[in-house]
mmCIF file of C-alpha atoms in Angstrom:
data_model
loop_
_atom_site.group_PDB
_atom_site.id
_atom_site.type_symbol
_atom_site.label_atom_id
_atom_site.label_comp_id
_atom_site.label_asym_id
_atom_site.label_seq_id
_atom_site.Cartn_x
_atom_site.Cartn_y
_atom_site.Cartn_z
ATOM 1 C CA MET C 46 -60.653 -93.135 22.198
ATOM 2 C CA LYS C 47 -60.387 -96.855 21.466
ATOM 3 C CA LEU C 48 -58.547 -99.509 23.475
ATOM 4 C CA ILE C 49 -57.113 -102.824 22.346
ATOM 5 C CA LEU C 50 -56.764 -104.898 25.536
ATOM 6 C CA HIS C 51 -54.596 -107.938 24.857
ATOM 7 C CA ILE C 52 -55.037 -110.350 27.803
ATOM 8 C CA GLY C 53 -52.813 -113.220 26.697
ATOM 9 C CA ILE C 54 -53.234 -116.026 27.568
ATOM 10 C CA PRO C 55 -49.807 -117.218 28.849
ATOM 11 C CA LYS C 56 -47.673 -119.185 26.356
ATOM 12 C CA THR C 57 -49.369 -117.809 23.258
ATOM 13 C CA GLY C 58 -46.583 -115.542 22.031
ATOM 14 C CA SER C 59 -47.450 -112.618 24.310
ATOM 15 C CA SER C 60 -43.780 -111.724 24.933
ATOM 16 C CA SER C 61 -43.096 -111.552 21.188
ATOM 17 C CA ILE C 62 -46.176 -109.382 20.625
ATOM 18 C CA GLN C 63 -45.218 -107.055 23.479
ATOM 19 C CA THR C 64 -41.618 -106.740 22.299
ATOM 20 C CA PHE C 65 -42.835 -105.828 18.795
ATOM 21 C CA LEU C 66 -45.181 -103.173 20.195
ATOM 22 C CA PHE C 67 -42.490 -101.820 22.521
ATOM 23 C CA GLU C 68 -39.711 -101.640 19.932
ATOM 24 C CA ASN C 69 -42.027 -99.964 17.411
ATOM 25 C CA LYS C 70 -43.634 -97.564 19.857
ATOM 26 C CA LYS C 71 -42.604 -94.425 17.949
ATOM 27 C CA GLU C 72 -43.744 -95.788 14.583
ATOM 28 C CA LEU C 73 -47.066 -96.876 16.098
ATOM 29 C CA GLU C 74 -47.650 -93.400 17.510
ATOM 30 C CA ASN C 75 -46.945 -91.883 14.105
ATOM 31 C CA ALA C 76 -49.801 -94.062 12.822
ATOM 32 C CA GLY C 77 -52.151 -93.057 15.667
ATOM 33 C CA TYR C 78 -51.625 -96.000 18.040
ATOM 34 C CA GLY C 79 -50.259 -95.571 21.563
ATOM 35 C CA TYR C 80 -48.671 -98.563 23.311
ATOM 36 C CA ILE C 81 -48.924 -98.290 27.117
ATOM 37 C CA HIS C 82 -46.740 -100.487 29.319
ATOM 38 C CA THR C 83 -45.232 -100.734 32.792
ATOM 39 C CA SER C 84 -42.019 -98.733 33.157
ATOM 40 C CA GLY C 85 -38.998 -100.996 32.744
ATOM 41 C CA ARG C 86 -41.035 -103.774 31.093
ATOM 42 C CA VAL C 87 -42.488 -104.467 27.663
ATOM 43 C CA ASP C 88 -45.882 -105.524 29.087
ATOM 44 C CA HIS C 89 -48.337 -103.869 31.502
ATOM 45 C CA ILE C 90 -48.258 -106.090 34.578
ATOM 46 C CA ASP C 91 -49.137 -103.113 36.807
ATOM 47 C CA ILE C 92 -52.701 -102.905 35.518
ATOM 48 C CA ALA C 93 -53.322 -106.558 36.406
ATOM 49 C CA ILE C 94 -51.887 -106.155 39.915
ATOM 50 C CA ALA C 95 -53.808 -102.898 40.466
ATOM 51 C CA PHE C 96 -57.201 -104.537 39.965
ATOM 52 C CA MET C 97 -56.579 -107.800 41.813
ATOM 53 C CA VAL C 98 -58.310 -108.070 45.174
ATOM 54 C CA VAL C 99 -56.164 -106.443 47.857
ATOM 55 C CA SER C 100 -55.963 -109.647 49.928
ATOM 56 C CA SER C 101 -54.357 -111.635 47.084
ATOM 57 C CA SER C 102 -50.637 -112.229 46.745
ATOM 58 C CA ASP C 103 -48.142 -113.852 44.380
ATOM 59 C CA PRO C 104 -44.362 -113.865 43.765
ATOM 60 C CA TYR C 105 -44.411 -110.514 41.928
ATOM 61 C CA ILE C 106 -46.304 -108.820 44.757
ATOM 62 C CA ARG C 107 -43.954 -110.257 47.374
ATOM 63 C CA THR C 108 -40.788 -109.401 45.440
ATOM 64 C CA HIS C 109 -41.925 -105.791 45.025
ATOM 65 C CA ASN C 110 -43.024 -105.455 48.676
ATOM 66 C CA ILE C 111 -46.641 -104.509 47.987
ATOM 67 C CA GLU C 112 -48.396 -107.152 50.093
ATOM 68 C CA ASP C 113 -49.500 -104.758 52.852
ATOM 69 C CA LYS C 114 -53.137 -103.681 52.372
ATOM 70 C CA ASP C 115 -52.493 -99.934 52.601
ATOM 71 C CA VAL C 116 -49.462 -100.208 50.317
ATOM 72 C CA ARG C 117 -51.519 -102.135 47.747
ATOM 73 C CA ILE C 118 -54.293 -99.542 47.806
ATOM 74 C CA SER C 119 -51.761 -96.746 47.326
ATOM 75 C CA TYR C 120 -50.073 -98.735 44.546
ATOM 76 C CA SER C 121 -53.396 -99.278 42.748
ATOM 77 C CA GLU C 122 -54.322 -95.605 42.910
ATOM 78 C CA LYS C 123 -50.897 -94.656 41.583
ATOM 79 C CA VAL C 124 -51.279 -97.044 38.627
ATOM 80 C CA LYS C 125 -54.720 -95.611 37.799
ATOM 81 C CA LEU C 126 -53.436 -92.028 37.984
ATOM 82 C CA GLN C 127 -50.407 -92.812 35.804
ATOM 83 C CA LEU C 128 -52.581 -94.573 33.232
ATOM 84 C CA THR C 129 -55.051 -91.684 33.162
ATOM 85 C CA ASP C 130 -52.266 -89.136 32.679
ATOM 86 C CA GLU C 131 -50.664 -91.198 29.915
ATOM 87 C CA VAL C 132 -53.936 -91.649 28.026
ATOM 88 C CA ASN C 133 -54.689 -87.912 28.286
ATOM 89 C CA SER C 134 -51.203 -87.160 26.976
ATOM 90 C CA LEU C 135 -51.692 -89.525 24.033
ATOM 91 C CA VAL C 136 -55.070 -87.954 23.218
ATOM 92 C CA SER C 137 -53.476 -84.502 23.162
ATOM 93 C CA ARG C 138 -50.951 -85.821 20.609
ATOM 94 C CA GLY C 139 -53.619 -87.109 18.242
ATOM 95 C CA ILE C 140 -53.565 -90.794 19.191
ATOM 96 C CA HIS C 141 -56.885 -92.479 18.363
ATOM 97 C CA THR C 142 -56.247 -96.000 19.719
ATOM 98 C CA CYS C 143 -54.351 -97.252 22.779
ATOM 99 C CA ILE C 144 -52.931 -100.748 23.205
ATOM 100 C CA ILE C 145 -52.373 -102.521 26.528
ATOM 101 C CA SER C 146 -50.939 -106.038 26.621
ATOM 102 C CA SER C 147 -50.574 -108.277 29.659
ATOM 103 C CA GLU C 148 -51.074 -112.030 29.929
ATOM 104 C CA HIS C 149 -51.278 -111.380 33.678
ATOM 105 C CA LEU C 150 -54.791 -110.023 33.152
ATOM 106 C CA SER C 151 -56.090 -113.468 32.202
ATOM 107 C CA SER C 152 -53.861 -115.429 34.604
ATOM 108 C CA ARG C 153 -54.250 -113.256 37.725
ATOM 109 C CA MET C 154 -57.705 -111.664 37.471
ATOM 110 C CA LYS C 155 -60.162 -114.496 38.019
ATOM 111 C CA SER C 156 -63.256 -113.003 39.643
ATOM 112 C CA ILE C 157 -66.167 -111.106 38.136
ATOM 113 C CA GLU C 158 -65.605 -108.341 40.699
ATOM 114 C CA GLU C 159 -62.010 -107.746 39.601
ATOM 115 C CA ILE C 160 -62.933 -107.650 35.911
ATOM 116 C CA VAL C 161 -65.937 -105.376 36.552
ATOM 117 C CA SER C 162 -63.694 -102.970 38.470
ATOM 118 C CA LEU C 163 -61.224 -102.969 35.564
ATOM 119 C CA ARG C 164 -63.964 -102.297 32.997
ATOM 120 C CA VAL C 165 -65.507 -99.451 35.008
ATOM 121 C CA PHE C 166 -62.139 -97.738 35.209
ATOM 122 C CA LEU C 167 -61.296 -98.282 31.537
ATOM 123 C CA LEU C 168 -64.672 -96.885 30.466
ATOM 124 C CA SER C 169 -63.708 -93.610 32.149
ATOM 125 C CA LEU C 170 -60.925 -93.337 29.552
ATOM 126 C CA PHE C 171 -62.157 -95.267 26.491
ATOM 127 C CA ASN C 172 -65.487 -95.523 24.664
ATOM 128 C CA ASP C 173 -64.613 -98.598 22.603
ATOM 129 C CA ILE C 174 -62.789 -101.614 24.077
ATOM 130 C CA ARG C 175 -61.700 -104.703 22.158
ATOM 131 C CA VAL C 176 -60.478 -107.657 24.253
ATOM 132 C CA VAL C 177 -57.972 -109.781 22.321
ATOM 133 C CA ALA C 178 -56.643 -113.220 23.279
ATOM 134 C CA TYR C 179 -55.150 -116.383 21.829
ATOM 135 C CA VAL C 180 -55.838 -119.867 23.163
ATOM 136 C CA ARG C 181 -53.495 -122.836 22.865
ATOM 137 C CA ASP C 182 -54.136 -126.549 23.192
ATOM 138 C CA GLN C 183 -53.280 -127.874 26.639
ATOM 139 C CA TYR C 184 -50.860 -130.513 25.329
ATOM 140 C CA LYS C 185 -48.340 -127.949 24.108
ATOM 141 C CA LYS C 186 -49.159 -125.403 26.775
ATOM 142 C CA VAL C 187 -48.266 -127.610 29.746
ATOM 143 C CA THR C 188 -44.671 -128.240 28.636
ATOM 144 C CA SER C 189 -44.152 -124.598 27.703
ATOM 145 C CA GLN C 190 -45.565 -123.401 31.024
ATOM 146 C CA TYR C 191 -43.325 -125.794 32.920
ATOM 147 C CA SER C 192 -40.303 -124.192 31.268
ATOM 148 C CA THR C 193 -41.577 -120.751 32.279
ATOM 149 C CA GLN C 194 -42.170 -121.943 35.849
ATOM 150 C CA ILE C 195 -38.601 -123.223 36.087
ATOM 151 C CA LYS C 196 -37.257 -119.974 34.608
ATOM 152 C CA SER C 197 -39.176 -118.130 37.325
ATOM 153 C CA GLY C 198 -37.470 -120.087 40.101
ATOM 154 C CA GLY C 199 -39.722 -123.148 40.344
ATOM 155 C CA ILE C 200 -38.484 -126.345 41.934
ATOM 156 C CA LEU C 201 -41.260 -128.790 41.051
ATOM 157 C CA THR C 202 -40.476 -131.850 38.968
ATOM 158 C CA PHE C 203 -42.407 -132.023 35.698
ATOM 159 C CA GLN C 204 -44.626 -134.796 37.067
ATOM 160 C CA ASP C 205 -45.595 -132.719 40.113
ATOM 161 C CA PHE C 206 -46.164 -129.659 37.942
ATOM 162 C CA PHE C 207 -48.314 -131.714 35.568
ATOM 163 C CA GLN C 208 -50.593 -132.846 38.400
ATOM 164 C CA ARG C 209 -51.100 -129.248 39.519
ATOM 165 C CA TYR C 210 -51.678 -128.171 35.933
ATOM 166 C CA LEU C 211 -54.619 -130.539 35.668
ATOM 167 C CA GLN C 212 -56.294 -128.804 38.625
ATOM 168 C CA ASN C 213 -55.693 -125.198 37.506
ATOM 169 C CA SER C 214 -58.985 -123.614 36.445
ATOM 170 C CA ASN C 215 -57.188 -121.224 34.059
ATOM 171 C CA HIS C 216 -56.749 -124.109 31.625
ATOM 172 C CA PHE C 217 -60.532 -124.584 31.343
ATOM 173 C CA TYR C 218 -61.164 -122.048 28.624
ATOM 174 C CA ASP C 219 -64.941 -122.044 28.935
ATOM 175 C CA ARG C 220 -64.527 -120.933 32.571
ATOM 176 C CA LEU C 221 -61.628 -118.563 31.913
ATOM 177 C CA PHE C 222 -63.407 -116.459 29.301
ATOM 178 C CA LEU C 223 -66.890 -116.607 30.818
ATOM 179 C CA PRO C 224 -66.411 -113.551 33.103
ATOM 180 C CA TRP C 225 -64.623 -111.575 30.382
ATOM 181 C CA GLY C 226 -67.517 -112.179 28.003
ATOM 182 C CA LYS C 227 -70.102 -111.307 30.638
ATOM 183 C CA VAL C 228 -68.385 -108.108 31.746
ATOM 184 C CA PHE C 229 -67.066 -106.692 28.465
ATOM 185 C CA GLY C 230 -69.697 -108.289 26.227
ATOM 186 C CA GLU C 231 -69.259 -111.238 23.890
ATOM 187 C CA ASP C 232 -69.083 -108.893 20.897
ATOM 188 C CA SER C 233 -65.986 -107.270 22.412
ATOM 189 C CA LEU C 234 -64.047 -110.545 22.569
ATOM 190 C CA CYS C 235 -61.680 -111.259 19.673
ATOM 191 C CA LEU C 236 -60.345 -114.776 20.162
ATOM 192 C CA LYS C 237 -58.037 -116.850 17.982
ATOM 193 C CA ILE C 238 -56.557 -120.324 18.289
ATOM 194 C CA PHE C 239 -52.772 -120.208 18.638
ATOM 195 C CA ASP C 240 -51.788 -122.247 15.602
ATOM 196 C CA ARG C 241 -49.056 -120.998 13.296
ATOM 197 C CA LYS C 242 -50.719 -122.730 10.332
ATOM 198 C CA SER C 243 -53.699 -120.398 10.727
ATOM 199 C CA PHE C 244 -51.720 -117.166 11.250
ATOM 200 C CA ILE C 245 -51.834 -114.588 8.479
ATOM 201 C CA TYR C 246 -48.744 -115.213 6.330
ATOM 202 C CA GLY C 247 -47.813 -117.771 8.990
ATOM 203 C CA ASP C 248 -46.683 -114.907 11.231
ATOM 204 C CA LEU C 249 -47.914 -114.199 14.773
ATOM 205 C CA ILE C 250 -47.292 -110.433 14.624
ATOM 206 C CA GLN C 251 -49.172 -110.044 11.350
ATOM 207 C CA ASP C 252 -51.980 -112.129 12.782
ATOM 208 C CA PHE C 253 -52.168 -110.076 15.989
ATOM 209 C CA LEU C 254 -52.299 -106.807 14.068
ATOM 210 C CA SER C 255 -55.139 -108.150 11.913
ATOM 211 C CA LEU C 256 -57.038 -109.623 14.879
ATOM 212 C CA SER C 257 -56.724 -106.329 16.747
ATOM 213 C CA GLY C 258 -57.815 -104.221 13.806
ATOM 214 C CA ILE C 259 -54.492 -102.354 13.660
ATOM 215 C CA ASN C 260 -54.019 -100.971 10.154
ATOM 216 C CA ILE C 261 -50.498 -99.663 9.633
ATOM 217 C CA ASP C 262 -47.837 -99.370 6.961
ATOM 218 C CA GLN C 263 -45.164 -101.741 8.279
ATOM 219 C CA ASP C 264 -42.248 -100.875 5.989
ATOM 220 C CA ASN C 265 -40.224 -99.225 8.782
ATOM 221 C CA PHE C 266 -41.120 -101.615 11.603
ATOM 222 C CA ILE C 267 -38.695 -103.779 13.567
ATOM 223 C CA TYR C 268 -39.584 -107.467 13.875
ATOM 224 C CA PRO C 269 -37.897 -109.015 16.930
ATOM 225 C CA ALA C 270 -36.600 -112.562 17.101
ATOM 226 C CA LEU C 271 -38.750 -115.152 18.853
ATOM 227 C CA ILE C 272 -39.008 -114.227 22.551
ATOM 228 C CA ASN C 273 -39.317 -116.432 25.656
ATOM 229 C CA THR C 274 -38.592 -119.756 23.978
ATOM 230 C CA SER C 275 -38.874 -122.899 26.113
ATOM 231 C CA LEU C 276 -35.889 -124.657 27.649
ATOM 232 C CA ASN C 277 -35.373 -128.294 26.707
ATOM 233 C CA ARG C 278 -35.663 -131.195 29.130
ATOM 234 C CA ASN C 279 -31.990 -131.182 30.210
ATOM 235 C CA ALA C 280 -31.889 -127.415 30.699
ATOM 236 C CA CYS C 281 -35.113 -127.453 32.752
ATOM 237 C CA GLU C 282 -33.783 -130.133 35.096
ATOM 238 C CA LEU C 283 -30.424 -128.439 35.557
ATOM 239 C CA LEU C 284 -32.042 -125.061 36.316
ATOM 240 C CA ARG C 285 -34.537 -126.732 38.660
ATOM 241 C CA LEU C 286 -31.648 -128.119 40.718
ATOM 242 C CA VAL C 287 -29.997 -124.687 40.794
ATOM 243 C CA ASN C 288 -33.293 -123.151 41.907
ATOM 244 C CA LEU C 289 -33.182 -125.338 45.009
ATOM 245 C CA LEU C 290 -30.153 -123.266 46.069
ATOM 246 C CA LEU C 291 -31.445 -119.839 45.037
ATOM 247 C CA PRO C 292 -34.110 -118.130 47.174
ATOM 248 C CA LYS C 293 -37.246 -117.405 45.179
ATOM 249 C CA ASP C 294 -38.806 -113.907 45.107
ATOM 250 C CA ASN C 295 -35.339 -112.380 45.500
ATOM 251 C CA LEU C 296 -34.110 -109.796 42.981
ATOM 252 C CA TYR C 297 -30.451 -110.887 43.322
ATOM 253 C CA SER C 298 -31.379 -114.535 42.741
ATOM 254 C CA ASN C 299 -33.502 -113.562 39.771
ATOM 255 C CA THR C 300 -30.553 -111.731 38.212
ATOM 256 C CA ILE C 301 -28.358 -114.836 38.542
ATOM 257 C CA ARG C 302 -31.166 -116.984 37.169
ATOM 258 C CA GLY C 303 -31.534 -114.688 34.163
ATOM 259 C CA CYS C 304 -27.846 -115.141 33.296
ATOM 260 C CA LEU C 305 -28.151 -118.920 33.597
ATOM 261 C CA ILE C 306 -31.227 -119.010 31.379
ATOM 262 C CA ARG C 307 -29.348 -117.309 28.550
ATOM 263 C CA ILE C 308 -26.599 -119.936 28.820
ATOM 264 C CA LEU C 309 -28.927 -122.924 29.215
ATOM 265 C CA GLY C 310 -30.901 -121.853 26.174
ATOM 266 C CA HIS C 311 -28.048 -123.293 24.096
ATOM 267 C CA LEU C 312 -27.752 -126.581 26.009
ATOM 268 C CA PRO C 313 -28.327 -129.608 23.731
ATOM 269 C CA GLY C 314 -31.095 -132.032 24.553
ATOM 270 C CA SER C 315 -34.570 -133.220 23.620
ATOM 271 C CA SER C 316 -37.621 -131.046 24.127
ATOM 272 C CA LEU C 317 -40.102 -131.692 26.899
ATOM 273 C CA SER C 318 -42.970 -133.918 25.797
ATOM 274 C CA LEU C 319 -45.885 -135.771 27.341
ATOM 275 C CA THR C 320 -46.060 -139.503 27.837
ATOM 276 C CA ALA C 321 -48.997 -141.391 26.333
ATOM 277 C CA GLU C 322 -50.535 -141.614 29.818
ATOM 278 C CA GLN C 323 -50.186 -137.868 30.400
ATOM 279 C CA SER C 324 -51.731 -137.118 27.008
ATOM 280 C CA GLU C 325 -54.691 -139.308 27.887
ATOM 281 C CA LEU C 326 -55.127 -137.468 31.198
ATOM 282 C CA ILE C 327 -55.155 -134.139 29.340
ATOM 283 C CA ASP C 328 -57.867 -135.486 27.053
ATOM 284 C CA LYS C 329 -60.038 -136.688 29.908
ATOM 285 C CA ARG C 330 -59.603 -133.494 31.894
ATOM 286 C CA PHE C 331 -60.226 -130.850 29.229
ATOM 287 C CA LEU C 332 -62.196 -132.498 26.424
ATOM 288 C CA LYS C 333 -65.655 -131.446 27.662
ATOM 289 C CA SER C 334 -64.539 -127.925 28.521
ATOM 290 C CA ASN C 335 -62.817 -127.502 25.171
ATOM 291 C CA ASP C 336 -65.883 -128.679 23.301
ATOM 292 C CA GLU C 337 -68.161 -126.223 25.126
ATOM 293 C CA PHE C 338 -65.677 -123.443 24.378
ATOM 294 C CA ARG C 339 -65.428 -124.495 20.722
ATOM 295 C CA LYS C 340 -69.199 -124.506 20.246
ATOM 296 C CA LYS C 341 -69.421 -120.960 21.594
ATOM 297 C CA TYR C 342 -66.455 -119.262 19.914
ATOM 298 C CA PHE C 343 -65.290 -121.572 17.107
ATOM 299 C CA PRO C 344 -68.455 -123.367 15.909
ATOM 300 C CA ASN C 345 -67.009 -124.024 12.458
ATOM 301 C CA ASN C 346 -64.042 -125.941 13.862
ATOM 302 C CA GLY C 347 -64.305 -129.714 14.143
ATOM 303 C CA SER C 348 -62.360 -129.580 17.415
ATOM 304 C CA LEU C 349 -60.525 -127.016 19.500
#
């Protein structure tokens, strides 16, 4: 049994990819591919949470009341058992390749130990694992991630968020993919730069299918509209002010926020963009890291 493990990274069209896989689940299974996801979601956040160190926490863990050590251990074992049962069921139905997609794998699992634990478990179910990811230049990623942070209940101004962004190790791609390459093997990594000009037929879904080695007749497939688009500058600021009044990590607040996001998505205004000074700071911060990453994975590119 083969596994395509799509690990993101955030803001590289993961939601659109996951929605395509979810909405075409039946057609994929008819072609021998089984898409596995968390119940009630289009991605598989559970697998990322299950293999994080028990002492770690984040908004998702707090909202779902799984911070307690014993609860987390029980939760992790439940996720493993459910995944095992689902894979066995797919095998019995003639599925030859499973697909798991979660940008939370690359954003939440940061240590060698966590990734080793994940690989050991997956090897009990699969004999061939391909790790797929897209990378996006930090200029465009920072504004897109700010929009996502505000949609998730964030209250930081863009300037404050930008300063924190510069310190986040997940944006240093040479560091981010180092443990994944070490644990799963460099030959298992299938990486692509997130640039629509380089996508097959200019389409992200077509590109993902090709990158993942998924060969299917797509005549009967549903292609969803663009998912998780960024809010513009005005919408971000208005929602940020509302977030100051709504408790974070609260399911009721999140429901209200979701309704507002749908409305604010139509608010007129200019898109978020970096100042010349901010662009220069991005250059200084990530240029060396990007060049090391380029030399290793994209040696034929003049720059990342």
